[in-house]
Short mmCIF file of C-alpha atoms and ligand atoms in Angstrom, two decimals:
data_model
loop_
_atom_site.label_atom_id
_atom_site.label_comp_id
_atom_site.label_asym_id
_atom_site.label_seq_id
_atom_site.Cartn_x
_atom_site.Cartn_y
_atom_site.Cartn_z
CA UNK A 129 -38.37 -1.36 -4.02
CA UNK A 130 -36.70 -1.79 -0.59
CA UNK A 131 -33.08 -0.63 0.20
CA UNK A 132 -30.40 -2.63 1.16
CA UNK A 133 -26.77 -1.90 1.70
CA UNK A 134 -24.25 -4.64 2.02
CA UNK A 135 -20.76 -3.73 3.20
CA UNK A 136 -18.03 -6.64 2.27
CA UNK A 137 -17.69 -7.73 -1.21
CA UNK A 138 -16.56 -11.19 -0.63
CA UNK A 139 -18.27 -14.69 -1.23
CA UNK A 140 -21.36 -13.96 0.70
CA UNK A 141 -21.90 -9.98 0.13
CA UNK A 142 -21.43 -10.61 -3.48
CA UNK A 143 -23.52 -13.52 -3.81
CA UNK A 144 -26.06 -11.80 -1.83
CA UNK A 145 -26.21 -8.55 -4.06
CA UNK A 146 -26.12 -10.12 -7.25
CA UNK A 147 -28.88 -12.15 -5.77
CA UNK A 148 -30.74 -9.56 -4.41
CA UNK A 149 -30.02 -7.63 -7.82
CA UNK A 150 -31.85 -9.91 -9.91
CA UNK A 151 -35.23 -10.14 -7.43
CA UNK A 152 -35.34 -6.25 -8.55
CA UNK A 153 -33.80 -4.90 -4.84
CA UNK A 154 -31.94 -1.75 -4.95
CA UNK A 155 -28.74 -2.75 -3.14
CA UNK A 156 -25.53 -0.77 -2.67
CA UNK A 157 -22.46 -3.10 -2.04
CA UNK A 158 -19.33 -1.44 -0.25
CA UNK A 159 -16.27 -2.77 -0.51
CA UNK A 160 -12.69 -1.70 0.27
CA UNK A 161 -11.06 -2.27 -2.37
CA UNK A 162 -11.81 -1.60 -5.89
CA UNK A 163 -12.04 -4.54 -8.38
CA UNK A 164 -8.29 -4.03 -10.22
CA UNK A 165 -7.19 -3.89 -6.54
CA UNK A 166 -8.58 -7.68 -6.00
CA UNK A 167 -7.30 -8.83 -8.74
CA UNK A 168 -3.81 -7.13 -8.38
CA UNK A 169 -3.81 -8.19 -4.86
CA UNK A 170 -2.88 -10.63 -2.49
CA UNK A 171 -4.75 -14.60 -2.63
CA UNK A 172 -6.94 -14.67 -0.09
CA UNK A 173 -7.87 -18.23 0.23
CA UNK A 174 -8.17 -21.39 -1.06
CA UNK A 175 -11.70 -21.55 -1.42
CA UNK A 176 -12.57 -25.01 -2.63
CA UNK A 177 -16.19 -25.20 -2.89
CA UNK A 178 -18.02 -28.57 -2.88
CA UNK A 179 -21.76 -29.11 -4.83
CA UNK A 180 -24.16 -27.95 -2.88
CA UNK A 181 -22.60 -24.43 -2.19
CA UNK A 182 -21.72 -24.30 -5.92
CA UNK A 183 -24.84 -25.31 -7.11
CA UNK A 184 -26.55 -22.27 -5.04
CA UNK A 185 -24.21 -19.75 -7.66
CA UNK A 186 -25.26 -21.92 -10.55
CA UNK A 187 -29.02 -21.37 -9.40
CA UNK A 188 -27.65 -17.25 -9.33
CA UNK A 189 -26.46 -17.52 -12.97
CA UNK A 190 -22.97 -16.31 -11.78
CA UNK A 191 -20.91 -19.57 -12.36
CA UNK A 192 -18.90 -17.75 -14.71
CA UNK A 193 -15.76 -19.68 -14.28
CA UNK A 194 -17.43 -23.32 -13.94
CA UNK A 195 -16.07 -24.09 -17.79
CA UNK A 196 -12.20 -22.90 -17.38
CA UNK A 197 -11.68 -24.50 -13.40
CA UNK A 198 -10.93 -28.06 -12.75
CA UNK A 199 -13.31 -29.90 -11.68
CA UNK A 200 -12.37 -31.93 -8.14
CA UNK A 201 -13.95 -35.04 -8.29
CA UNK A 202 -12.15 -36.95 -5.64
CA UNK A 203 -10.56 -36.15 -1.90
CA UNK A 204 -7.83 -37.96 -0.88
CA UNK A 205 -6.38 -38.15 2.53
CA UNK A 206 -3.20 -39.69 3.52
CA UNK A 207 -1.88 -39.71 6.99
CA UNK A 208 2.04 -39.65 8.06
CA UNK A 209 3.39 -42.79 9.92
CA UNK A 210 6.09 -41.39 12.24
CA UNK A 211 8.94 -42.54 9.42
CA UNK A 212 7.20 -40.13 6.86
CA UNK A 213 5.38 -43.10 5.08
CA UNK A 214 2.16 -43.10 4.16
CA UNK A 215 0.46 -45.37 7.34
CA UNK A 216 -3.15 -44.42 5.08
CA UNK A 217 -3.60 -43.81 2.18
CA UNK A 218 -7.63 -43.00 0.05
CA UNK A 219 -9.35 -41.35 -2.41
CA UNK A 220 -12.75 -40.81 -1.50
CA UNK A 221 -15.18 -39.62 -5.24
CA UNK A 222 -17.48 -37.16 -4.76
CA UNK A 223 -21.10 -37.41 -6.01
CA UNK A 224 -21.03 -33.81 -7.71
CA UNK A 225 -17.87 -32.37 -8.40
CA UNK A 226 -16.18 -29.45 -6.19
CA UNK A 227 -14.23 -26.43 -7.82
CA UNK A 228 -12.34 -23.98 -6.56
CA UNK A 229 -11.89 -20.44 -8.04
CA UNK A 230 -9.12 -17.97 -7.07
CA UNK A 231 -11.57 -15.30 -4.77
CA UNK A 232 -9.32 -12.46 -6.85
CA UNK A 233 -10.48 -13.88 -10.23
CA UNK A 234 -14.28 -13.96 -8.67
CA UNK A 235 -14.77 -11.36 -6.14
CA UNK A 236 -13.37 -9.12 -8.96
CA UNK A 237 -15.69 -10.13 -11.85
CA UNK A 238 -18.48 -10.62 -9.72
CA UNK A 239 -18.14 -6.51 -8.48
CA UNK A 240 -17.43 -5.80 -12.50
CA UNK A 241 -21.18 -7.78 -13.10
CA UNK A 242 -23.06 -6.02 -10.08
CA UNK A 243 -22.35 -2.77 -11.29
CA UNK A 244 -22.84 -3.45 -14.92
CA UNK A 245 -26.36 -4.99 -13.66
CA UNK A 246 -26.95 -1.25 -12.19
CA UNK A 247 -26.12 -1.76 -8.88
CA UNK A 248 -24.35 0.59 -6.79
CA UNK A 249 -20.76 0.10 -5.98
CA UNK A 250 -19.32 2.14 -3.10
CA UNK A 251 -15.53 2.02 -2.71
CA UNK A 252 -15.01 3.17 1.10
CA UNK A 253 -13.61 0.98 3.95
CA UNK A 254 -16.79 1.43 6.23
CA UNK A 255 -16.72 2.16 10.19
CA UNK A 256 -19.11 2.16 12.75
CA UNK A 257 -19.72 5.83 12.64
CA UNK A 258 -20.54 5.38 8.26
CA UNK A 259 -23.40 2.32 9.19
CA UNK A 260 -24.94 4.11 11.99
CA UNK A 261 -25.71 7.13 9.40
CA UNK A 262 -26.49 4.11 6.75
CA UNK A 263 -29.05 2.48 9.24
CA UNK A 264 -31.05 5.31 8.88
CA UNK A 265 -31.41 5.17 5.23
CA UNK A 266 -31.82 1.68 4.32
CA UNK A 267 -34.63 -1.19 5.14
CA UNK A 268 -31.50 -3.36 5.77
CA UNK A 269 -28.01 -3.04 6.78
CA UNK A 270 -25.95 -6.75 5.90
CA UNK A 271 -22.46 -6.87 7.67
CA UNK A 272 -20.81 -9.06 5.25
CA UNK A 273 -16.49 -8.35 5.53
CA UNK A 274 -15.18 -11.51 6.53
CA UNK A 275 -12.36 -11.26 9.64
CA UNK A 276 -11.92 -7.77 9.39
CA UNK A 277 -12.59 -4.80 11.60
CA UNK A 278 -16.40 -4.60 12.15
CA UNK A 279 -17.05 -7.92 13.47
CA UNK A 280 -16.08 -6.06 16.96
CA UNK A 281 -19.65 -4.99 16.51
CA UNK A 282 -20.92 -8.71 16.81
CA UNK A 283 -20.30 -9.84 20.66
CA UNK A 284 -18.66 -13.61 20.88
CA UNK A 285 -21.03 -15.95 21.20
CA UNK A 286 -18.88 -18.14 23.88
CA UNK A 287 -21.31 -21.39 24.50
CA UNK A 288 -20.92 -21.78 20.72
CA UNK A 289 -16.77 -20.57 20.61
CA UNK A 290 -14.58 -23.27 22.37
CA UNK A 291 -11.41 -22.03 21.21
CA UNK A 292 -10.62 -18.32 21.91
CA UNK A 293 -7.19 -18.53 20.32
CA UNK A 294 -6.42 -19.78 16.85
CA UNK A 295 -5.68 -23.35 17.08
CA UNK A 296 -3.07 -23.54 13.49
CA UNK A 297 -0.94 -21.41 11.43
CA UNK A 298 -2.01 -20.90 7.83
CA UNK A 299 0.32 -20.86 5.24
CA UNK A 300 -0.26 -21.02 1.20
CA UNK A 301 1.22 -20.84 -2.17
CA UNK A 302 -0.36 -20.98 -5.41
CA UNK A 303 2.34 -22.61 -7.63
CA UNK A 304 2.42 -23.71 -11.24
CA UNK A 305 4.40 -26.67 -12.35
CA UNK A 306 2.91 -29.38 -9.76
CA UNK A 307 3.25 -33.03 -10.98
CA UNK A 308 0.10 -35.17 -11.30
CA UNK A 309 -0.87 -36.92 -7.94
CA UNK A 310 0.77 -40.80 -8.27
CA UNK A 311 -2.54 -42.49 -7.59
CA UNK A 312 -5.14 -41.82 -9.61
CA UNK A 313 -3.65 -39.37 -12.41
CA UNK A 314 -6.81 -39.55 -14.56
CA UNK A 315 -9.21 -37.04 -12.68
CA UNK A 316 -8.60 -33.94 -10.33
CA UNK A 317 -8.62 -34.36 -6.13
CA UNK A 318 -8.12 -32.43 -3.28
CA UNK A 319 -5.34 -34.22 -0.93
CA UNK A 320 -5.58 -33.86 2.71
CA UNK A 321 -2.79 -35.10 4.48
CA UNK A 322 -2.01 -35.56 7.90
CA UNK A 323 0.82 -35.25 10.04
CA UNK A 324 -0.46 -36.51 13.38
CA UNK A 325 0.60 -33.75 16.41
CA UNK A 326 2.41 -31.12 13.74
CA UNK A 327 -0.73 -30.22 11.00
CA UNK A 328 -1.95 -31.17 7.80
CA UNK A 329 -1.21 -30.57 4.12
CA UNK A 330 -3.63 -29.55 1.29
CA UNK A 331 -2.67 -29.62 -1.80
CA UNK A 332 -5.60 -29.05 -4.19
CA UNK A 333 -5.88 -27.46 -8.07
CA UNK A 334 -7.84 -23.65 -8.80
CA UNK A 335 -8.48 -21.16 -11.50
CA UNK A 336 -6.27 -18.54 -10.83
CA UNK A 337 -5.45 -15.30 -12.78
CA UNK A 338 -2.80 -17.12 -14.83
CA UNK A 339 -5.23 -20.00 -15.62
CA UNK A 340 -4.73 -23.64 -14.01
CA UNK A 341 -2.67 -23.85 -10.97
CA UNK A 342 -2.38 -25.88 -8.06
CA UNK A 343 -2.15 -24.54 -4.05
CA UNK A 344 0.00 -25.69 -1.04
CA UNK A 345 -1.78 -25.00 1.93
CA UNK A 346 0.20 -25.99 5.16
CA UNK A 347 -1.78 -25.66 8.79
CA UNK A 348 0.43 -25.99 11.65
CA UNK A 349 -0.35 -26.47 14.86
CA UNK A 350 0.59 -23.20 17.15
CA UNK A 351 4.62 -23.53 18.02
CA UNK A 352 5.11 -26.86 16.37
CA UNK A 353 7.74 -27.20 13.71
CA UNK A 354 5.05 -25.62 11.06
CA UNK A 355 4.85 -22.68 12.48
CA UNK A 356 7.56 -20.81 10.57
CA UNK A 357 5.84 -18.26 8.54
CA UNK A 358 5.21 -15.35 10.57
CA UNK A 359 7.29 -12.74 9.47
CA UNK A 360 8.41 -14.18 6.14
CA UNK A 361 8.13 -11.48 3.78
CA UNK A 362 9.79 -12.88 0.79
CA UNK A 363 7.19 -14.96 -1.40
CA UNK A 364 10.52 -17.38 -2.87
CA UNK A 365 11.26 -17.76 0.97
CA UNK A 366 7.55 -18.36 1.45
CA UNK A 367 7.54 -21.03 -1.00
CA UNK A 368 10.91 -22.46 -0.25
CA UNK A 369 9.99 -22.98 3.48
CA UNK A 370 6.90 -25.02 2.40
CA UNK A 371 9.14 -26.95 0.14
CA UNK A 372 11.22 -27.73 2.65
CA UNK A 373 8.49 -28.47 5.29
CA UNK A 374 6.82 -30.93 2.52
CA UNK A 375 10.10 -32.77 1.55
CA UNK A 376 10.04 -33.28 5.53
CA UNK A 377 6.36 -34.58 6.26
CA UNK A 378 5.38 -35.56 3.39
CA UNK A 379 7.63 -36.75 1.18
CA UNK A 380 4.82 -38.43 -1.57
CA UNK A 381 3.35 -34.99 -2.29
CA UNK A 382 7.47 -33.29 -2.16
CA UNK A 383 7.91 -35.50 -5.26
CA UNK A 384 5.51 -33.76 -7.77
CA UNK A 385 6.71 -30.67 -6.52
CA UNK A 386 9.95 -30.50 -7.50
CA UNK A 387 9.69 -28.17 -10.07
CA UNK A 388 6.98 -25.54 -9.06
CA UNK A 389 6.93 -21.97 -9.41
CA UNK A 390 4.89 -19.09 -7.71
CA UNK A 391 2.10 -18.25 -9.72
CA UNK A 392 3.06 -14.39 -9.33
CA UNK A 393 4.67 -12.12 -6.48
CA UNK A 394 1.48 -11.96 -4.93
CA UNK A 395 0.41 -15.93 -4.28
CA UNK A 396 1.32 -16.57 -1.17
CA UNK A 397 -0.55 -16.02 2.45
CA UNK A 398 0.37 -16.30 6.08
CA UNK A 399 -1.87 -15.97 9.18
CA UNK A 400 -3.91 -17.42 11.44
CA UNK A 401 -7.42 -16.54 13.38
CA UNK A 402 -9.41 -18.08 16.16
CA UNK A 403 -12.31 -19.89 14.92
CA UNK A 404 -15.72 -17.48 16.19
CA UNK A 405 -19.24 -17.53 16.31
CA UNK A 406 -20.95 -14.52 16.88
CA UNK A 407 -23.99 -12.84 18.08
CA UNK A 408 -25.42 -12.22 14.85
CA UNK A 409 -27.35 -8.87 15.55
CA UNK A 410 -24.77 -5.62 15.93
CA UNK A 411 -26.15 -2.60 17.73
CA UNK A 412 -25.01 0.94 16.66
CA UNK A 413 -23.93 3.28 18.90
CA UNK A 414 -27.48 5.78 17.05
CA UNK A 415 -29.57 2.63 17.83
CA UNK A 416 -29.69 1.01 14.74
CA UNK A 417 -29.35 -2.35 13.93
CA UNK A 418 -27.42 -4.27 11.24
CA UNK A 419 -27.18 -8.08 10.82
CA UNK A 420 -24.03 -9.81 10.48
CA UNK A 421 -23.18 -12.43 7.30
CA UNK A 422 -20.94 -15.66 6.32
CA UNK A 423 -17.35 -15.27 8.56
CA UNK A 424 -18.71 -11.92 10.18
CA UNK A 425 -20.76 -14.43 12.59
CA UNK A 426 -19.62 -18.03 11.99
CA UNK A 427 -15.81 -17.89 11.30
CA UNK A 428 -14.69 -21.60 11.13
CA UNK A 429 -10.64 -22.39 10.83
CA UNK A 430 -10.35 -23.57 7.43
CA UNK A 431 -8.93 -27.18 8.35
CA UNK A 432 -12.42 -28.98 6.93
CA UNK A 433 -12.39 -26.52 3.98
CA UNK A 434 -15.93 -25.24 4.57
CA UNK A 435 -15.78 -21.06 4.66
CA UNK A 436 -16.68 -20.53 1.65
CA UNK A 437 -18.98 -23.06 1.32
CA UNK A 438 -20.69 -21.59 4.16
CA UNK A 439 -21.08 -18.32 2.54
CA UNK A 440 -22.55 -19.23 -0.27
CA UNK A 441 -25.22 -21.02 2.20
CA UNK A 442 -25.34 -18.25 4.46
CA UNK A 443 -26.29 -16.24 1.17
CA UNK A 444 -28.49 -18.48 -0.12
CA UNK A 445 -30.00 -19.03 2.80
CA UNK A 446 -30.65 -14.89 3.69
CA UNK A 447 -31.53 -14.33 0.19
CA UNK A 448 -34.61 -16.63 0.99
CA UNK A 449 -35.16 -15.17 4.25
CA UNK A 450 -35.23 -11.07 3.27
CA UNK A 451 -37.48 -12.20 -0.18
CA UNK A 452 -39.80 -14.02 2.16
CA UNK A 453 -40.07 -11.28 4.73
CA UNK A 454 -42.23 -8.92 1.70
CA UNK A 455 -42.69 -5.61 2.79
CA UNK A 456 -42.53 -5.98 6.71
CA UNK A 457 -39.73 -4.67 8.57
CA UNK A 458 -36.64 -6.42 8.84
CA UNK A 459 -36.53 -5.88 12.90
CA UNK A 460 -34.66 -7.75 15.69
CA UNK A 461 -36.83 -11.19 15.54
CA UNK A 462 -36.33 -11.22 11.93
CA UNK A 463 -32.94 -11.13 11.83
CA UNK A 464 -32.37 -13.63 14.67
CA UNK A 465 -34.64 -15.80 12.84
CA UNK A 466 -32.52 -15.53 9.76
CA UNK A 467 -29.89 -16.55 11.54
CA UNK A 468 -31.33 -19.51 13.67
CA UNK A 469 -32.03 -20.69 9.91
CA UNK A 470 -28.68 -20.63 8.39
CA UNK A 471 -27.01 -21.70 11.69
CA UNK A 472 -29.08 -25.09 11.75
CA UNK A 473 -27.16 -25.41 8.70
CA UNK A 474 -23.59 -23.84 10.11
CA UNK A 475 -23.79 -25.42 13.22
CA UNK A 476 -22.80 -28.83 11.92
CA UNK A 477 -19.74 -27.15 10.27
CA UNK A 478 -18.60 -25.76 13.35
CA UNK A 479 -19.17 -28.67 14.83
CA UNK A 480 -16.74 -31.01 12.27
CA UNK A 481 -14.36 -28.44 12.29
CA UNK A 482 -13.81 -27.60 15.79
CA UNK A 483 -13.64 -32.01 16.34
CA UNK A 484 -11.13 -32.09 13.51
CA UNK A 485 -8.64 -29.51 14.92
CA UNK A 486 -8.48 -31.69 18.46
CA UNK A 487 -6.78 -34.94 18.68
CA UNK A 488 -8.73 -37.38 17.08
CA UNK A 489 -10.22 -39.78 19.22
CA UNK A 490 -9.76 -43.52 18.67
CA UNK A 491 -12.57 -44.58 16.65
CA UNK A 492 -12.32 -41.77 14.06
CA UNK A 493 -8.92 -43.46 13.52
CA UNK A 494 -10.27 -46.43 12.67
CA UNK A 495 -12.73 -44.54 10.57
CA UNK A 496 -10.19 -43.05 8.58
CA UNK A 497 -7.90 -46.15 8.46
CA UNK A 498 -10.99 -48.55 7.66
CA UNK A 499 -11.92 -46.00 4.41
CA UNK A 500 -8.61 -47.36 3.27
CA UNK A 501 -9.74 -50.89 2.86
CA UNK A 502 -13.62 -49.66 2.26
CA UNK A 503 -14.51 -47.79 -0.84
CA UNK A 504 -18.14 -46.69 0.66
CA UNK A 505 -16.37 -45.21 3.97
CA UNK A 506 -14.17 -43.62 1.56
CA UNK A 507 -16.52 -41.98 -0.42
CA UNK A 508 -18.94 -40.97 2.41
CA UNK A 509 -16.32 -39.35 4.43
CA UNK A 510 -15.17 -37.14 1.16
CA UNK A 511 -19.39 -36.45 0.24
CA UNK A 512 -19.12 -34.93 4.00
CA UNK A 513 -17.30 -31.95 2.94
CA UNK A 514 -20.39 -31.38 0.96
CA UNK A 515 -22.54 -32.18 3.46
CA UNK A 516 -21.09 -32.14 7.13
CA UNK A 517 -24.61 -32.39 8.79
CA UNK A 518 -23.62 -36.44 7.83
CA UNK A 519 -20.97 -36.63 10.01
CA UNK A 520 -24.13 -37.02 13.15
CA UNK A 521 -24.52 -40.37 11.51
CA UNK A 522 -21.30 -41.83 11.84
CA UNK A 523 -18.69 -39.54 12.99
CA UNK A 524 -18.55 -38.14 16.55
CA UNK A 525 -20.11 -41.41 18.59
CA UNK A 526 -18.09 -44.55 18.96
CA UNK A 527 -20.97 -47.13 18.60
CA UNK A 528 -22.65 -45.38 15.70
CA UNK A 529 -19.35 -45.27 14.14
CA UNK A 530 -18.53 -49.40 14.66
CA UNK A 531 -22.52 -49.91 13.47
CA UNK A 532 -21.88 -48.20 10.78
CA UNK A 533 -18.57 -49.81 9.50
CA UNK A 534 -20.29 -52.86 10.48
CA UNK A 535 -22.90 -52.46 8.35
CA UNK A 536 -20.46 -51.35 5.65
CA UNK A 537 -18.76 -54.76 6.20
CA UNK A 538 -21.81 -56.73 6.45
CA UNK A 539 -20.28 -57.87 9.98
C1 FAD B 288 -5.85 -19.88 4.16
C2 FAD B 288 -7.32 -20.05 3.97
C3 FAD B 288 -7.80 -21.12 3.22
C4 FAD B 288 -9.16 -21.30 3.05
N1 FAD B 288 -9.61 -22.36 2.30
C5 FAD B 288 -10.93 -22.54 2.12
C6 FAD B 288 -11.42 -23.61 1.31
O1 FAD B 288 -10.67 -24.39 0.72
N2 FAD B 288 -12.76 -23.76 1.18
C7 FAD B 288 -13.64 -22.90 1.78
O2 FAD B 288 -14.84 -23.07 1.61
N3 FAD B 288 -13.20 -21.87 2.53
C8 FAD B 288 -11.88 -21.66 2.70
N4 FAD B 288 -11.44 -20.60 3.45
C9 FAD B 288 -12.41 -19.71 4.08
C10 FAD B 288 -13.03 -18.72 3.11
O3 FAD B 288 -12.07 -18.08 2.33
C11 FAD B 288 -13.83 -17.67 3.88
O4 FAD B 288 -14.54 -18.29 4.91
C12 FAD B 288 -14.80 -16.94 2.96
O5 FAD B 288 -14.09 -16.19 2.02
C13 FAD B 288 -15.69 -16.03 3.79
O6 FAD B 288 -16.51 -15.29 2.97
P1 FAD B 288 -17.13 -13.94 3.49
O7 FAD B 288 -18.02 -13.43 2.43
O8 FAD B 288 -17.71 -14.12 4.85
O9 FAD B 288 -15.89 -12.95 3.74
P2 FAD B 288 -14.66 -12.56 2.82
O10 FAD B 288 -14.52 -13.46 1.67
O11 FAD B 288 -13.51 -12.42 3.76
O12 FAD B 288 -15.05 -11.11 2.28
C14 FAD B 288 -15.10 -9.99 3.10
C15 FAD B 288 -14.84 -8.76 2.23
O13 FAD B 288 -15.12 -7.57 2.99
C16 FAD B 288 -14.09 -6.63 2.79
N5 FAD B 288 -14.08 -5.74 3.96
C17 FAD B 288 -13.55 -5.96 5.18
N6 FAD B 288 -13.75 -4.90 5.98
C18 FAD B 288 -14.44 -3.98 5.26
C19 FAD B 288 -14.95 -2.69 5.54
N7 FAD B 288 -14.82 -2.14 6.75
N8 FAD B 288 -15.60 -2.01 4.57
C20 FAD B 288 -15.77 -2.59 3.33
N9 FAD B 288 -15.30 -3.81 3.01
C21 FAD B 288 -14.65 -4.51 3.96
C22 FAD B 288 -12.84 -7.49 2.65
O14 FAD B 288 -11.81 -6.80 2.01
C23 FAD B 288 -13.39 -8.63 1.79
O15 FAD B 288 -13.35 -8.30 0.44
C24 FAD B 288 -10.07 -20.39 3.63
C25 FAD B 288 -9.60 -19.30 4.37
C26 FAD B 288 -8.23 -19.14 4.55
C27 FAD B 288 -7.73 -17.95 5.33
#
């Protein structure tokens, strides 16, 4: 059977061997850090993942947490008037549920399941000069380790990168302790909220290693009154900070918060990235070629939520792509082909997410105010996190916007 070796055992490399696994490939998986180390380790995310992407692990078999998280069946968004009231305020339901699993719970059991399935587990932080001797003995060589190192490999695709610095700070804590959310207490959502010129709050519950908790994910825009968490070491700081910064912007969500606690010394995370698309193809230095997976070649800032949705569609949609190929050679055209396909899926992501880290224009104001008095526009905006190919129909243009809320209204 052919060979493939898959270096990054995150949402997409994992997904993609266990895949692979099952359709009776012989796949080695190389990863940097050993399971226990995952798990022991820093969060990595927040990782709320909406149907579709979910449903492509439930078509793997691997939705081994589905049961134990909490199921998301609702997104809210508020947005800050300048006296920290709430000038909007919706939940939008989603038509299938979203969940979101800590990636140190997953990632871990997922690398536990591929190797008790057989598969070959390499732990070894790869380099250049390790995949150019790899290249040689494999069919396939899949770039799949997120942000880190290798992507240097992939060349920037610019006409598809308008940012080339990061455009917010990230900042999260996974707490235990958070009050239920005023509105609707009887079902799980995610809140976005809004801060108009400063950033956005998500608040939003997971599965983490010490069961149900919920995460505070701040994203502030670059030298605005968010950006405090560079250099913060200390996770009570960490958390304290973000307390602080909530009791500030948003004082609806600092009320159910009053009591939290860090879920352990290692649930916080500070950073920030420039959002990236890639040439998807990497040359070695020997000649070889290796193609490039999930954030390696699309890495979207996580504002709209979508990076690990887009992994698990980036792996879905490879997985289809190397079964279909059969025994011919998985050369240059093949691999650009495989990633024209996911991108017609990606590109709308990048898309949403690049519009929703500008200033929004005028009429996706009134969008987002109207979904206050309109269930329908509430719902369809929060199904777009699902699906944010929708967003063509209603989002960026100002007259298909007003015919849309027009026919909404029946105006
Ligand atoms: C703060 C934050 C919040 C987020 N929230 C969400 C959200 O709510 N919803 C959502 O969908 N997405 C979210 N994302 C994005 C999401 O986490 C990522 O897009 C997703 O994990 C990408 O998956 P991946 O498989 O491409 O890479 P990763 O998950 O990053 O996995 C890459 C793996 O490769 C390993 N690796 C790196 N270099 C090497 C090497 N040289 N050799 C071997 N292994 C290596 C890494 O250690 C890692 O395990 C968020 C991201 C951040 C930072």
């Amino acid at each position: 059977m052919r060979k493939i070796l898959i270096v990054g055992a995150g949402q997409s490399g994992l997904q993609l061997a266990l895949g692979l696994q099952s359709q009776g490939y012989e796949v080695t998986l190389m990863s940097n850090r050993t399971a226990d180390e995952i798990r022991a380790g820093r969060v990595m995310s927040t990782q709320c993942m909406f149907h579709t992407a979910l449903q492509h692990e439930r078509d793997l078999g691997i939705n081994f947490w589905e049961s134990q998280a909490p199921r998301i069946e609702g997104l809210g968004v508020s947005v800050a008037a300048p006296d920290s009231t709430r000038a909007v305020d919706w939940v939008g339901k989603l038509d299938g549920y979203a969940q979101s699993v800590d990636q140190r719970v997953k990632m871990a059991g997922w690398m536990e399941t591929f190797a008790q399935r057989g598969g070959q587990l390499v732990i070894h932080g790869a380099a250049v000069s390790d995949l150019d001797y790899f290249s040689r003995t494999y069919d396939l060589v899949l770039v799949s380790a997120g942000k880190g190192e290798l992507v240097s490999m992939f060349g920037r695709d610019a006409s598809r990168s308008p940012y080339s610095e990061p455009q917010r700070a990230l900042a999260v804590a996974y707490v235990h302790g958070l009050g239920p959310r005023p509105e609707h207490p009887d079902y799980d959502a995610v809140r976005c909220n809004l801060v108009p010129g400063v950033g956005e709050l998500f608040v939003m519950p997971t599965l983490t290693i010490s069961g149900r908790a919920d995460i505070l994910f701040w994203e502030g825009v670059p030298g605005g009154p968010l950006d405090v968490f560079q250099g913060v070491k200390d996770p009570s700081e960490h958390l304290a900070l973000t307390l602080e910064l909530m009791e500030k912007y948003t004082p609806w969500e600092y009320a159910r918060a009053t009591k939290v606690e860090l879920t352990d010394a290692n649930g916080t995370l500070s950073g920030r990235y420039a959002p990236t698309v890639r040439n998807p193809v990497g040359r070695l230095p020997g000649g070889g070629l290796v193609l490039g997976v999930a954030d390696v070649v699309v890495a979207n800032d996580p504002i709209t939520g979508q990076g690990s949705n887009s992994a698990s569609k980036c792996a879905a949609s490879y997985l289809s792509s190397i079964v279909e190929r059969g025994d011919q050679p998985f050369d240059e055209s093949w691999m650009r082909q495989t990633f024209d396909r996911y991108w017609d899926t990606a590109q709308h992501v990048t898309k949403w997410t690049n519009a929703m880290l500008g200033v929004p224009p005028e009429h996706v104001l009134g969008l987002i105010g109207a979904a206050g008095q309109l269930q329908p526009v509430a719902d369809r905006f929060a199904n777009g996190f699902n699906n944010p190919a929708d967003f063509e129909n209603f989002f960026y243009d100002p007259e298909k916007t007003a015919a849309y809320l027009a026919s909404v209204t029946g105006a």
